[in-house]
Coordinates of C-alpha atoms (C1' of nucleotides) in Angstrom, one line a residue:
Chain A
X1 CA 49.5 38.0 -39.2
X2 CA 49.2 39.0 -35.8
X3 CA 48.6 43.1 -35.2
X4 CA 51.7 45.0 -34.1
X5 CA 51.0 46.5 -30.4
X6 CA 50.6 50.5 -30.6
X7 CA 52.9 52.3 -29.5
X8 CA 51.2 55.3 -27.7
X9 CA 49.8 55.6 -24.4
X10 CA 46.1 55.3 -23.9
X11 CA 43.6 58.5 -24.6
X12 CA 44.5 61.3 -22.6
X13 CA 47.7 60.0 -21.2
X14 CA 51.3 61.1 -21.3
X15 CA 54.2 59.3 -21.5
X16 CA 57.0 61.3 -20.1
X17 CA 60.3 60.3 -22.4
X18 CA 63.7 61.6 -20.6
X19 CA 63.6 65.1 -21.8
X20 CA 60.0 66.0 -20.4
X21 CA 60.4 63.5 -17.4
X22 CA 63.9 66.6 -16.8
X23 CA 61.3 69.2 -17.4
X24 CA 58.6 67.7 -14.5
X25 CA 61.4 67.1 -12.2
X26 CA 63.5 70.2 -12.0
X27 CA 60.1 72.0 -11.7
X28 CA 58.7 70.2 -8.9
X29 CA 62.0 70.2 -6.9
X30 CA 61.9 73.3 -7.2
X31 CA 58.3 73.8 -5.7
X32 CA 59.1 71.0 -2.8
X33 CA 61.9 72.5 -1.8
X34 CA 59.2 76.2 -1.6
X35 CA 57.0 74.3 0.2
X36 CA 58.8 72.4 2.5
X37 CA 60.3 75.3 3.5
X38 CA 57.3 76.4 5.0
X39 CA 57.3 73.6 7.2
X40 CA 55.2 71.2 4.9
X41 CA 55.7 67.6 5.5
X42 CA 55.4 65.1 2.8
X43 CA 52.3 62.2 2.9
X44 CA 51.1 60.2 0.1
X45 CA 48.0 57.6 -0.2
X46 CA 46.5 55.1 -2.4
X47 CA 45.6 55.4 -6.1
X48 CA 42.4 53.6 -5.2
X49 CA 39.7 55.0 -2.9
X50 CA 36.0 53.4 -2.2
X51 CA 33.8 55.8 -4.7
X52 CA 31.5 56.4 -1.2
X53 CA 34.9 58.8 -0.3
X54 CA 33.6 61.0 -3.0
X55 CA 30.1 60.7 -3.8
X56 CA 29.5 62.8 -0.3
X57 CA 31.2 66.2 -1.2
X58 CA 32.9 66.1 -4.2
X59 CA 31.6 67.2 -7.6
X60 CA 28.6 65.9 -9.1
X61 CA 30.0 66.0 -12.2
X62 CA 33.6 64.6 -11.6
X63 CA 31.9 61.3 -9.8
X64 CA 29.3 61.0 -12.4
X65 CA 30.6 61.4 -15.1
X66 CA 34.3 61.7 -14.9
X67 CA 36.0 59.0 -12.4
X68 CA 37.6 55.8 -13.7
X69 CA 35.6 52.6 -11.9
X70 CA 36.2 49.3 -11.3
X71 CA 34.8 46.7 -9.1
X72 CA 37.5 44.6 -6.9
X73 CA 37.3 40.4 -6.5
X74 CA 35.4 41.6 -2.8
X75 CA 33.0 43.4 -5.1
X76 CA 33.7 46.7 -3.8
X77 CA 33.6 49.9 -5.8
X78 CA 36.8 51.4 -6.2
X79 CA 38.0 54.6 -7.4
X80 CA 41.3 56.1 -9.3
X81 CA 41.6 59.1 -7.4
X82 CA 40.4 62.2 -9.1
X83 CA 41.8 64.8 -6.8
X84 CA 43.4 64.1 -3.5
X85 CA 41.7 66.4 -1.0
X86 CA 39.0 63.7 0.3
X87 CA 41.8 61.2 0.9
X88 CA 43.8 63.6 3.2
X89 CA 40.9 64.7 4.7
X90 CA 40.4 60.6 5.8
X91 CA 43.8 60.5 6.8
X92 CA 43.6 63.7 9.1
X93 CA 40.7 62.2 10.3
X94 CA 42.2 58.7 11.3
X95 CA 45.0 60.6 13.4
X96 CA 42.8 62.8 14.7
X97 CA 43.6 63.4 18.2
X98 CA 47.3 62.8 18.1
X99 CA 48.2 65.4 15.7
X100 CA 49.4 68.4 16.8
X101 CA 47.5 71.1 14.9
X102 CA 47.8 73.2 12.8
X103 CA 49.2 70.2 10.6
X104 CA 51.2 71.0 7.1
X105 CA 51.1 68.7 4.9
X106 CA 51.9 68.4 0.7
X107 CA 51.4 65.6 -1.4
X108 CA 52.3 65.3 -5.3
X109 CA 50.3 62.7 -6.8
X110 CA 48.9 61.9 -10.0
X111 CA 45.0 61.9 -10.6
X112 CA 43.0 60.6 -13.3
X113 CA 39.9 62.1 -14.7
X114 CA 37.9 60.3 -17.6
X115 CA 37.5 63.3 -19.7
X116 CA 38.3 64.5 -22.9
X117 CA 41.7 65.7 -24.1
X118 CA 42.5 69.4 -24.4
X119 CA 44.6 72.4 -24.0
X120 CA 46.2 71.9 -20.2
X121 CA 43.8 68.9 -19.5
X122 CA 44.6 65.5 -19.5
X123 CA 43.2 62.1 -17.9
X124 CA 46.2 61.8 -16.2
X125 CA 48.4 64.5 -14.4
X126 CA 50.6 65.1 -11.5
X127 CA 49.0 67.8 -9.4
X128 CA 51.3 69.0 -5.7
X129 CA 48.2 69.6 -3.4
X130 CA 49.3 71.6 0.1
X131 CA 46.8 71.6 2.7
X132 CA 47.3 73.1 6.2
X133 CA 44.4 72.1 8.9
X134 CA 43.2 73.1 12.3
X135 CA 43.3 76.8 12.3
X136 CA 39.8 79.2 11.7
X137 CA 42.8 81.7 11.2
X138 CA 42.9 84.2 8.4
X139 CA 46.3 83.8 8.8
X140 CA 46.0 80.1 7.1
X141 CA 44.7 81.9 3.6
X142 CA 47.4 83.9 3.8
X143 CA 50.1 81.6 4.2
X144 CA 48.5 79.5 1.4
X145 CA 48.9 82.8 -0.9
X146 CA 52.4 83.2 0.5
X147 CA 53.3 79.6 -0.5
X148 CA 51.6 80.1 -3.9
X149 CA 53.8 83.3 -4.7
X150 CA 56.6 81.6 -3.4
X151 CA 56.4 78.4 -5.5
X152 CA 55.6 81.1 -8.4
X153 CA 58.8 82.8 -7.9
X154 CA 61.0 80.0 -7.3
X155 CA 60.2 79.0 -10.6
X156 CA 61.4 82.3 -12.4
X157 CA 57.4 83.8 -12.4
X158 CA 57.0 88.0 -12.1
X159 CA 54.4 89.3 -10.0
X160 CA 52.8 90.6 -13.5
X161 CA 52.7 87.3 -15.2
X162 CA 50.0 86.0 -12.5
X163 CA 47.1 86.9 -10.4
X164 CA 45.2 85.5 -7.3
X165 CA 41.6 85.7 -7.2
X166 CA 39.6 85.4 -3.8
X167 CA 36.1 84.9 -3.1
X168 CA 34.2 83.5 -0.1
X169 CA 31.4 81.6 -0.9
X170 CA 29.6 82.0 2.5
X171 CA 30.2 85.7 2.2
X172 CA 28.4 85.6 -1.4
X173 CA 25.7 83.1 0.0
X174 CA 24.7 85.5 2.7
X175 CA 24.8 88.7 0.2
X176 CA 22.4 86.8 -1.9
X177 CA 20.6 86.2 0.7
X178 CA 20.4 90.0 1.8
X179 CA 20.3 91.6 -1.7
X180 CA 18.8 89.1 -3.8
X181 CA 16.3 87.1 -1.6
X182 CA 18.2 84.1 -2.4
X183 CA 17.6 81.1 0.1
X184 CA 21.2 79.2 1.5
X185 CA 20.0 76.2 -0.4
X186 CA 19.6 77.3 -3.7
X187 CA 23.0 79.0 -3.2
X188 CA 25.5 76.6 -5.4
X189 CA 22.8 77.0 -8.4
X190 CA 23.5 80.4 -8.7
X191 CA 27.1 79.7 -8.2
X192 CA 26.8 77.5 -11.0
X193 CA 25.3 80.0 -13.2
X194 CA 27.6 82.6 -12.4
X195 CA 30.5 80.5 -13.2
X196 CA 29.8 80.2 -16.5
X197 CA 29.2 83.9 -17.0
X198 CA 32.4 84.9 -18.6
X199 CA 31.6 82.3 -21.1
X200 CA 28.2 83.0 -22.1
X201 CA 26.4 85.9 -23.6
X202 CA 24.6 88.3 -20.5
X203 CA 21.2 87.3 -21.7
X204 CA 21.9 84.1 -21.3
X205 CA 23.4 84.3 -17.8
X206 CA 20.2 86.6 -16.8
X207 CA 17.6 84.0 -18.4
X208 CA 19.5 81.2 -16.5
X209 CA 18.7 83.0 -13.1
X210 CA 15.2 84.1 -14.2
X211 CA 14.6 80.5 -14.5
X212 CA 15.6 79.6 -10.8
X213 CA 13.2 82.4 -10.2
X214 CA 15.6 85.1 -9.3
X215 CA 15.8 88.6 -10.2
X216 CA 18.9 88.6 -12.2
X217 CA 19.4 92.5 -11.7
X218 CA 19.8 91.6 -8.1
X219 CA 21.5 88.8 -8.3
X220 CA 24.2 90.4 -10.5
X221 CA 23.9 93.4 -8.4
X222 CA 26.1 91.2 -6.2
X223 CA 28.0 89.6 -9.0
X224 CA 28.7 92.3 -11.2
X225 CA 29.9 95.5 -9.4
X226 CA 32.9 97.4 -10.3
X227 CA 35.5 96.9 -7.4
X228 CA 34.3 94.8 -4.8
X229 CA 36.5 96.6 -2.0
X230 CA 34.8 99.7 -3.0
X231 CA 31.4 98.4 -3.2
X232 CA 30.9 96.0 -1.6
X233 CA 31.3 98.0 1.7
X234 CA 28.0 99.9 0.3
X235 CA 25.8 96.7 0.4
X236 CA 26.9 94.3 3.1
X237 CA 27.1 95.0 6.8
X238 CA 30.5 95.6 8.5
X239 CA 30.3 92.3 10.4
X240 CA 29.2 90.6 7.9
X241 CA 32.8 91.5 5.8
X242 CA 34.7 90.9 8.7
X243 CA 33.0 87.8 9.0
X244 CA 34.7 86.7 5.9
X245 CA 38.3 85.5 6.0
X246 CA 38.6 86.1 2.0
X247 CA 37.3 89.2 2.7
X248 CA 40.2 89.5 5.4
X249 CA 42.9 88.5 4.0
X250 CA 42.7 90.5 0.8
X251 CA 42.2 94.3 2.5
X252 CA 44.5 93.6 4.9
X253 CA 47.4 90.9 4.5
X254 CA 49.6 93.4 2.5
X255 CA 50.2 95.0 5.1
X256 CA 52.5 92.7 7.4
X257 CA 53.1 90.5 4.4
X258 CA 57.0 90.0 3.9
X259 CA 58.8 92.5 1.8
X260 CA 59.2 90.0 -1.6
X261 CA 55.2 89.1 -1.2
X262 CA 53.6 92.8 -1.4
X263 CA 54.0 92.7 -5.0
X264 CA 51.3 89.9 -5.8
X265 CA 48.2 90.5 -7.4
X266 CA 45.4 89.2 -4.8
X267 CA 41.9 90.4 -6.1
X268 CA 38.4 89.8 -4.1
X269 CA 36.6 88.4 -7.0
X270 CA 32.9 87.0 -6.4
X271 CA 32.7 85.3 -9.8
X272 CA 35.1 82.7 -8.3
X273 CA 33.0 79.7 -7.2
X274 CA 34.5 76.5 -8.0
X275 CA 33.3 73.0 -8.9
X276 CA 33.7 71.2 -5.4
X277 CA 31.2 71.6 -3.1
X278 CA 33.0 70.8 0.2
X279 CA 34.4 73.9 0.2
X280 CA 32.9 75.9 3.1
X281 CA 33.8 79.9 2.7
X282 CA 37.2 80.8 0.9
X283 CA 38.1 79.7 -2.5
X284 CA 40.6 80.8 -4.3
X285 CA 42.4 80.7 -8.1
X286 CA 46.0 80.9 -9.4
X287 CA 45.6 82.5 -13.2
X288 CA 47.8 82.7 -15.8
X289 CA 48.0 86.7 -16.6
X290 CA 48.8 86.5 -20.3
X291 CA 46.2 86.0 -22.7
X292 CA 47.5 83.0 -24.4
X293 CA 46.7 80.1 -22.0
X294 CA 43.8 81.7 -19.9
X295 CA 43.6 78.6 -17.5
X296 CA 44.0 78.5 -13.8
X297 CA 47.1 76.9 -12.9
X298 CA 45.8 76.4 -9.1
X299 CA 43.1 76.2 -7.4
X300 CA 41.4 75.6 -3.6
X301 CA 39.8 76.8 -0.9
X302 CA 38.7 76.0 3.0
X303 CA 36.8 73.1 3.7
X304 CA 36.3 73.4 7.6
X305 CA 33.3 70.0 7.5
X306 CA 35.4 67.8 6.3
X307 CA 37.2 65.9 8.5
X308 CA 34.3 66.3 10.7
X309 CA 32.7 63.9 7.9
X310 CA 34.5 60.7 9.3
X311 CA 32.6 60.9 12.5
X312 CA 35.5 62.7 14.2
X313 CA 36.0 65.9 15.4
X314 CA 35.3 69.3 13.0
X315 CA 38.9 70.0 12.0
X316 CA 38.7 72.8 9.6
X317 CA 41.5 72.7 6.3
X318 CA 42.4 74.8 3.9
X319 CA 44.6 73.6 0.9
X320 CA 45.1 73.9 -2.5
X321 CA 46.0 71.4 -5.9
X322 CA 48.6 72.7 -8.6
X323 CA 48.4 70.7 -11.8
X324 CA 51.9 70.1 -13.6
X325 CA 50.0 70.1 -17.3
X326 CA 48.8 73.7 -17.0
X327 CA 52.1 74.9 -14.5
X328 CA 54.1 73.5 -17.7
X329 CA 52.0 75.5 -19.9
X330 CA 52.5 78.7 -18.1
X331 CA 56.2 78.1 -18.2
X332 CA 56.0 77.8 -21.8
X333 CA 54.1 80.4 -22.6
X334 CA 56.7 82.8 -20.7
X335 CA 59.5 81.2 -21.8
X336 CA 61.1 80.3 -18.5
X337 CA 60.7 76.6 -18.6
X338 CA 63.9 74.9 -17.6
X339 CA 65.9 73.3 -20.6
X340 CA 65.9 69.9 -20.2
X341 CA 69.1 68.2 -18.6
X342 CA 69.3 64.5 -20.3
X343 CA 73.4 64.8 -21.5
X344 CA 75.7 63.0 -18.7
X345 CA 78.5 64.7 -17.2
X346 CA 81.7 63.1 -19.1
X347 CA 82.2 59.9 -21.0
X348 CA 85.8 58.3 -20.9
X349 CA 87.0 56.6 -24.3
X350 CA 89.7 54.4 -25.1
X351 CA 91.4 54.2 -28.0
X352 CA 92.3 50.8 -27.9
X353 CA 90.7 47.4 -26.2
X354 CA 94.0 47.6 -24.2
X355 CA 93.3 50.4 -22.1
X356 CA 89.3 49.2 -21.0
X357 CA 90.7 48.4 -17.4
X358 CA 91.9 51.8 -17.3
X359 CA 88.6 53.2 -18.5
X360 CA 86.4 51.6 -16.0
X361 CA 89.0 52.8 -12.9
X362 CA 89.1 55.9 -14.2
X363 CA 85.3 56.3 -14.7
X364 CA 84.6 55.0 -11.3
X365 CA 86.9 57.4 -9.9
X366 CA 84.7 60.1 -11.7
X367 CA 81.0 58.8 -10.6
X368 CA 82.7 58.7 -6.9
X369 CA 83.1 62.2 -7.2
X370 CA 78.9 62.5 -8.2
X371 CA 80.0 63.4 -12.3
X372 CA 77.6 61.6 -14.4
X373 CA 79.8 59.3 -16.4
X374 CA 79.4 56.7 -19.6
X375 CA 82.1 54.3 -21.0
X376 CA 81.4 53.4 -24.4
X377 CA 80.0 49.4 -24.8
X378 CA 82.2 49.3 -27.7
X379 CA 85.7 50.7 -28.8
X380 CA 85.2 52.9 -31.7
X381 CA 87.3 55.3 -34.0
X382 CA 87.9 58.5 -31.4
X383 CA 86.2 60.8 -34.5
X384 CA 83.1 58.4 -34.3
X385 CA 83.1 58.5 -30.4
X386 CA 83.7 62.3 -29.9
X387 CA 80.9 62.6 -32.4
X388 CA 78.7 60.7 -30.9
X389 CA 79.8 62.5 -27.2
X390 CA 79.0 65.7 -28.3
X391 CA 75.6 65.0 -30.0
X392 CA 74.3 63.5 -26.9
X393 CA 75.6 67.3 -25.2
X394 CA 78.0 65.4 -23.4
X395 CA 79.8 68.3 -21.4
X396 CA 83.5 66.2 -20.9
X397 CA 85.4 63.7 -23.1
X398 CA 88.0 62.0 -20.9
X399 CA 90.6 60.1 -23.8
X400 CA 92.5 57.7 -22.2
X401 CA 95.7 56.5 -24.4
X402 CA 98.3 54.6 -23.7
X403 CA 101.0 57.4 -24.1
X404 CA 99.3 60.0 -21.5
X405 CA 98.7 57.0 -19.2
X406 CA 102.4 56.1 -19.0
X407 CA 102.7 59.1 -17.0
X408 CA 99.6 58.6 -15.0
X409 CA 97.7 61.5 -17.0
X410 CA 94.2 61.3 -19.2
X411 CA 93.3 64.0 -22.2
X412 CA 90.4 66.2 -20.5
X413 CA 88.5 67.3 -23.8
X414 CA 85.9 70.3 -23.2
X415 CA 83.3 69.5 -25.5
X416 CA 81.4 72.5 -25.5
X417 CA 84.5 75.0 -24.7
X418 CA 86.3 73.1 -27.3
X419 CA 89.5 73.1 -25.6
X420 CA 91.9 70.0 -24.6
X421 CA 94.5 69.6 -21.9
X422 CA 96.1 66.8 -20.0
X423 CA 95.0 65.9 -16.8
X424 CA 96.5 63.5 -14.1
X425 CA 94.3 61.6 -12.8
X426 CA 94.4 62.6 -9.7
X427 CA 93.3 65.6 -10.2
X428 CA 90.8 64.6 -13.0
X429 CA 87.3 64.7 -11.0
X430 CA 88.4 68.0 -9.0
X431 CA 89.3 70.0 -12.4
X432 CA 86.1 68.6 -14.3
X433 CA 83.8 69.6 -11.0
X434 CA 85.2 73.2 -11.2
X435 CA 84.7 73.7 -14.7
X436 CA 81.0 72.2 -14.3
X437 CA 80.0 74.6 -11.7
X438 CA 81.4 77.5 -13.1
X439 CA 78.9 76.4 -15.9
X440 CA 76.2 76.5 -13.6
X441 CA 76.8 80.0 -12.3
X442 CA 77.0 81.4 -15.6
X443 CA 74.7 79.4 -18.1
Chain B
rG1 C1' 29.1 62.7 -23.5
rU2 C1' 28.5 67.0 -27.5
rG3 C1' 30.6 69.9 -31.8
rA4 C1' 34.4 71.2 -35.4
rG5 C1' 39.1 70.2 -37.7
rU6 C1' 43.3 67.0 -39.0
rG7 C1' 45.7 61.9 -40.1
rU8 C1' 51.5 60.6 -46.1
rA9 C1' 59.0 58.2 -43.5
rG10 C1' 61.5 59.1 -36.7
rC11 C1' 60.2 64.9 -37.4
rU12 C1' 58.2 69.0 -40.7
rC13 C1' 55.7 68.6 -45.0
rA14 C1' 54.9 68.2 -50.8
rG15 C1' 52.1 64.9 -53.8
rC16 C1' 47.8 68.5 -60.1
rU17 C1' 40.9 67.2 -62.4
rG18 C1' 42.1 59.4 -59.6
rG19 C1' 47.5 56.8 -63.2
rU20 C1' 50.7 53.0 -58.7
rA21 C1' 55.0 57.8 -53.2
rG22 C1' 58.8 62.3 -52.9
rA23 C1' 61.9 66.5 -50.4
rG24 C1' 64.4 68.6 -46.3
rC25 C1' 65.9 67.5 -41.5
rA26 C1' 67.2 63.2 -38.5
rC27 C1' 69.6 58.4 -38.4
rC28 C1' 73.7 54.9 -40.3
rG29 C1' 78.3 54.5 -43.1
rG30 C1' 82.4 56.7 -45.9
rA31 C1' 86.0 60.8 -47.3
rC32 C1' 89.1 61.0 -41.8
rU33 C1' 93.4 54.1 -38.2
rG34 C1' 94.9 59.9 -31.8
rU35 C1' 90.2 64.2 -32.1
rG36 C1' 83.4 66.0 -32.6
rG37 C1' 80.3 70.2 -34.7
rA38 C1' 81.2 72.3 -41.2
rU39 C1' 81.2 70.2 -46.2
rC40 C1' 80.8 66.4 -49.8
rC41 C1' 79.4 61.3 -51.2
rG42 C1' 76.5 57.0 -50.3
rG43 C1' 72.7 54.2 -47.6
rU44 C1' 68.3 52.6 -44.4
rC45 C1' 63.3 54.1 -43.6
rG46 C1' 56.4 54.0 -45.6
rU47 C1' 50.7 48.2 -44.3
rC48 C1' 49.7 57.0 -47.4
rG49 C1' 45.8 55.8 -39.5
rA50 C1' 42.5 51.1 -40.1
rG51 C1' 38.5 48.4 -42.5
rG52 C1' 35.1 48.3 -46.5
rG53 C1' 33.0 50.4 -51.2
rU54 C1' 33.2 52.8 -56.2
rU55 C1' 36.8 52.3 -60.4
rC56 C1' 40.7 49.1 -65.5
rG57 C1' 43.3 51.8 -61.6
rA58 C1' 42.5 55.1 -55.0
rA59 C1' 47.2 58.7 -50.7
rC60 C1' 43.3 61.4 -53.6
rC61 C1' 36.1 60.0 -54.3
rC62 C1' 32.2 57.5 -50.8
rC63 C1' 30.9 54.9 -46.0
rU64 C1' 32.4 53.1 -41.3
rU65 C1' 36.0 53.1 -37.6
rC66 C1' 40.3 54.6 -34.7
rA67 C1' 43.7 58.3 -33.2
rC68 C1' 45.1 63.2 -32.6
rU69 C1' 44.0 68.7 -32.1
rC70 C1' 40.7 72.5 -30.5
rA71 C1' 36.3 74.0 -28.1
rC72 C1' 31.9 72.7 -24.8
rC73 C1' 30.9 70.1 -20.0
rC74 C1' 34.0 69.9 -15.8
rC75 C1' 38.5 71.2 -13.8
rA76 C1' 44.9 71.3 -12.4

RNA sequence: GUGAGUGUAGCUCAGCUGGUAGAGCACCGGACUGUGGAUCCGGUCGUCGAGGGUUCGAACCCCUUCACUCACCCCA
């Protein structure tokens, strides 16, 4: 006896079966159609990089410990992407020179990360990154918050149901080095620690910095003060704050920000740090506002060295990844994810094997007109058939019977409205598309 | 990789201190040969996650393993 093959995907990964498949594509139409309007342009690249690609500025961890390897029959060491940033990055970098800059550019491709399954993580997911290089502007933060409150929006979000948080990790490196004695280089292990401080108990974080051989009251001095736009005018220099395009962008973006954008919630927030360590000063978080799914739902940041990494010139970027697994969530969670749309538009039945010549003109004339339309692979009884029509959420049953097609007509049957009229055929399509987009105006 | 919890029909679950597997929903058919949703009647469906052990006997107890869920790590 031979084992039956399973049936489910392996650990971690999804199989997206019509209904959630809807779901993932009338959400990220939705957000290319945001983005693009900004100008973005559309790239893609391969699902296999060399691991060197990452093992330069990625995380430690995610090469280490969470990439899928293999070796290729030229014994190279290949790579399933993990995050797409590096591969744009070498991309910019190989038309370096004939790009005009700045250069917008949005991807949407699906990463793997071997790790373990949990609530909005998986080993496989389809993250939109939108990265925009070339520009030291402040200008380029802002438009990536813009985007993100767009894309937000378009997608039925409120202003309340999500915040942005902003910090700049130069900014914080040279306030630990003022307040805190803390060299440049040692910088990302504090970072690290303070990550982790929501998580932890205080003594913990504090013993963690004692051990790097801080002081952890001035370290957290930095970390831990009430508003940051109140004090952390008290402890930094002027230039320094102006220095920072974080710093920027969240005191003073509001202000010439358009009209439907004033409402978002943009914090300065030094706990932000992130994992990646190729970002150079601003990085920045999309969070889910209500308490049930406390996950970022995007996240980036500026990585002006990058490029420069392929021996080219410094062309600095700024970008950020949205995943679909935790976007999905949030949707959930405030019950403005978009019902799934798996019914077609109108099946036409025959009542008799006589009339299947009719059926297929007559269903050809309806998919000209762009209706979604089914003929039946068998001729059953009409009850059986309108039963099976309506279970599916099939909007249109078009009965075509000898008697009404003597006259050149077809019953139009309104599944949902539960209503029934004849229809020539000529004007079939036209009469189904009205009553369909009427639908759509008023769900 | 670490820790905890859960695995019984397609789905949700019941199954007594161990006695040989059930309900609802779903699905298929009929009541209804040119009209769906309701109702009624009937039917299909299980290696009780897998392997081993204890026992006269295991869905139940023990061991191993796999999968799933949640958390840690990391991050979308």
């Amino acid at each position: 006896m031979t084992q039956p093959l399973p049936t489910n995907p392996i650990p971690g990964t999804r199989d997206f079966f019509p209904e959630e498949m809807s779901v993932r594509m009338q959400v990220f139409e939705k957000l290319y159609r945001v983005i693009e309007s900004y100008g973005y342009l559309r790239y893609d690249g391969p699902m296999l990089e060399p691991i060197d690609l990452y093992a330069a500025k990625s995380s430690e961890e995610i090469v280490a410990h969470q990439t899928y390897v293999m070796k290729d029959r030229g014994d190279r060491t290949l790579v399933v992407r993990p995050e797409m940033t590096p591969t744009v990055a070498r991309m910019i970098a190989a038309k370096s020179g004939s790009l005009s800059m700045p250069a917008r550019w949005y991807s949407h491709p699906n990463l793997w990360r071997y790790e373990r399954k949990q609530r909005g993580r998986y080993r496989e997911h389809w993250q939109v990154n939108v990265d925009l290089f070339g520009t030291e502007s402040w200008e380029a933060e802002a438009e990536m918050f813009e985007i993100l409150g767009d894309m937000m929006f378009a997608l039925g979000a409120k202003a309340d149901d999500f915040f942005i948080r902003v910090s700049d990790r130069a900014l914080m490196k040279a306030a630990l080095r003022a307040v805190a004695d803390v060299p440049d280089d040692k910088a990302l292990d504090v970072f690290g620690v303070i990550d982790r401080m929501a998580k932890v108990p205080p003594e913990e974080t504090r013993r963690a910095l004692g051990e790097l051989g801080f002081d952890p009251d001035k370290v957290l001095s930095v970390f831990s003060v009430g508003d940051p736009l109140v004090e952390f005018p008290k402890i930094l220099t002027a230039e320094l704050l102006a220095s920072s395009k974080a710093w920027r962008v969240v005191t003073q973006w509001k202000e010439h920000a358009a009209p439907s954008l004033r409402e978002l919630r943009v914090t300065f927030d030094p706990t932000v740090v992130r994992g990646f360590t190729y970002y150079t000063s601003t990085v920045f978080e999309l969070y889910d506002a209500s308490p049930e799914n406390p996950r970022s739902i995007a996240g980036g940041g500026r990585y002006d060295d990058l490029v420069g990494l392929f021996g080219k010139p410094r062309t600095p970027g700024i970008g950020f990844g949205m995943g679909d697994v935790t976007l999905i969530d949030f949707l959930h969670t405030h019950g403005i994810a978009p019902a799934p749309r798996v019914a077609p538009d109108a099946t036409v039945l025959a009542l008799d094997e006589g009339s299947r010549a009719e059926v297929k003109r007559i269903a050809a004339l309806l998919r000209e007109a762009g209706l979604r339309t089914t003929t039946p692979l068998e001729t059953k009884k009409l009850g059986k058939a309108l039963e099976r029509a309506s279970k599916e959420g099939v909007r249109f049953a078009v009965i075509a019977a000898p008697a009404e097609l003597s006259r050149g007509a077809v019953k139009l049957k309104d599944l949902v409205r539960s209503d029934e009229r004849e229809v020539s055929i000529a004007e079939l399509a036209a009469s189904m598309r009205r009553a369909l987009d009427a639908l759509e105006v008023a769900p």
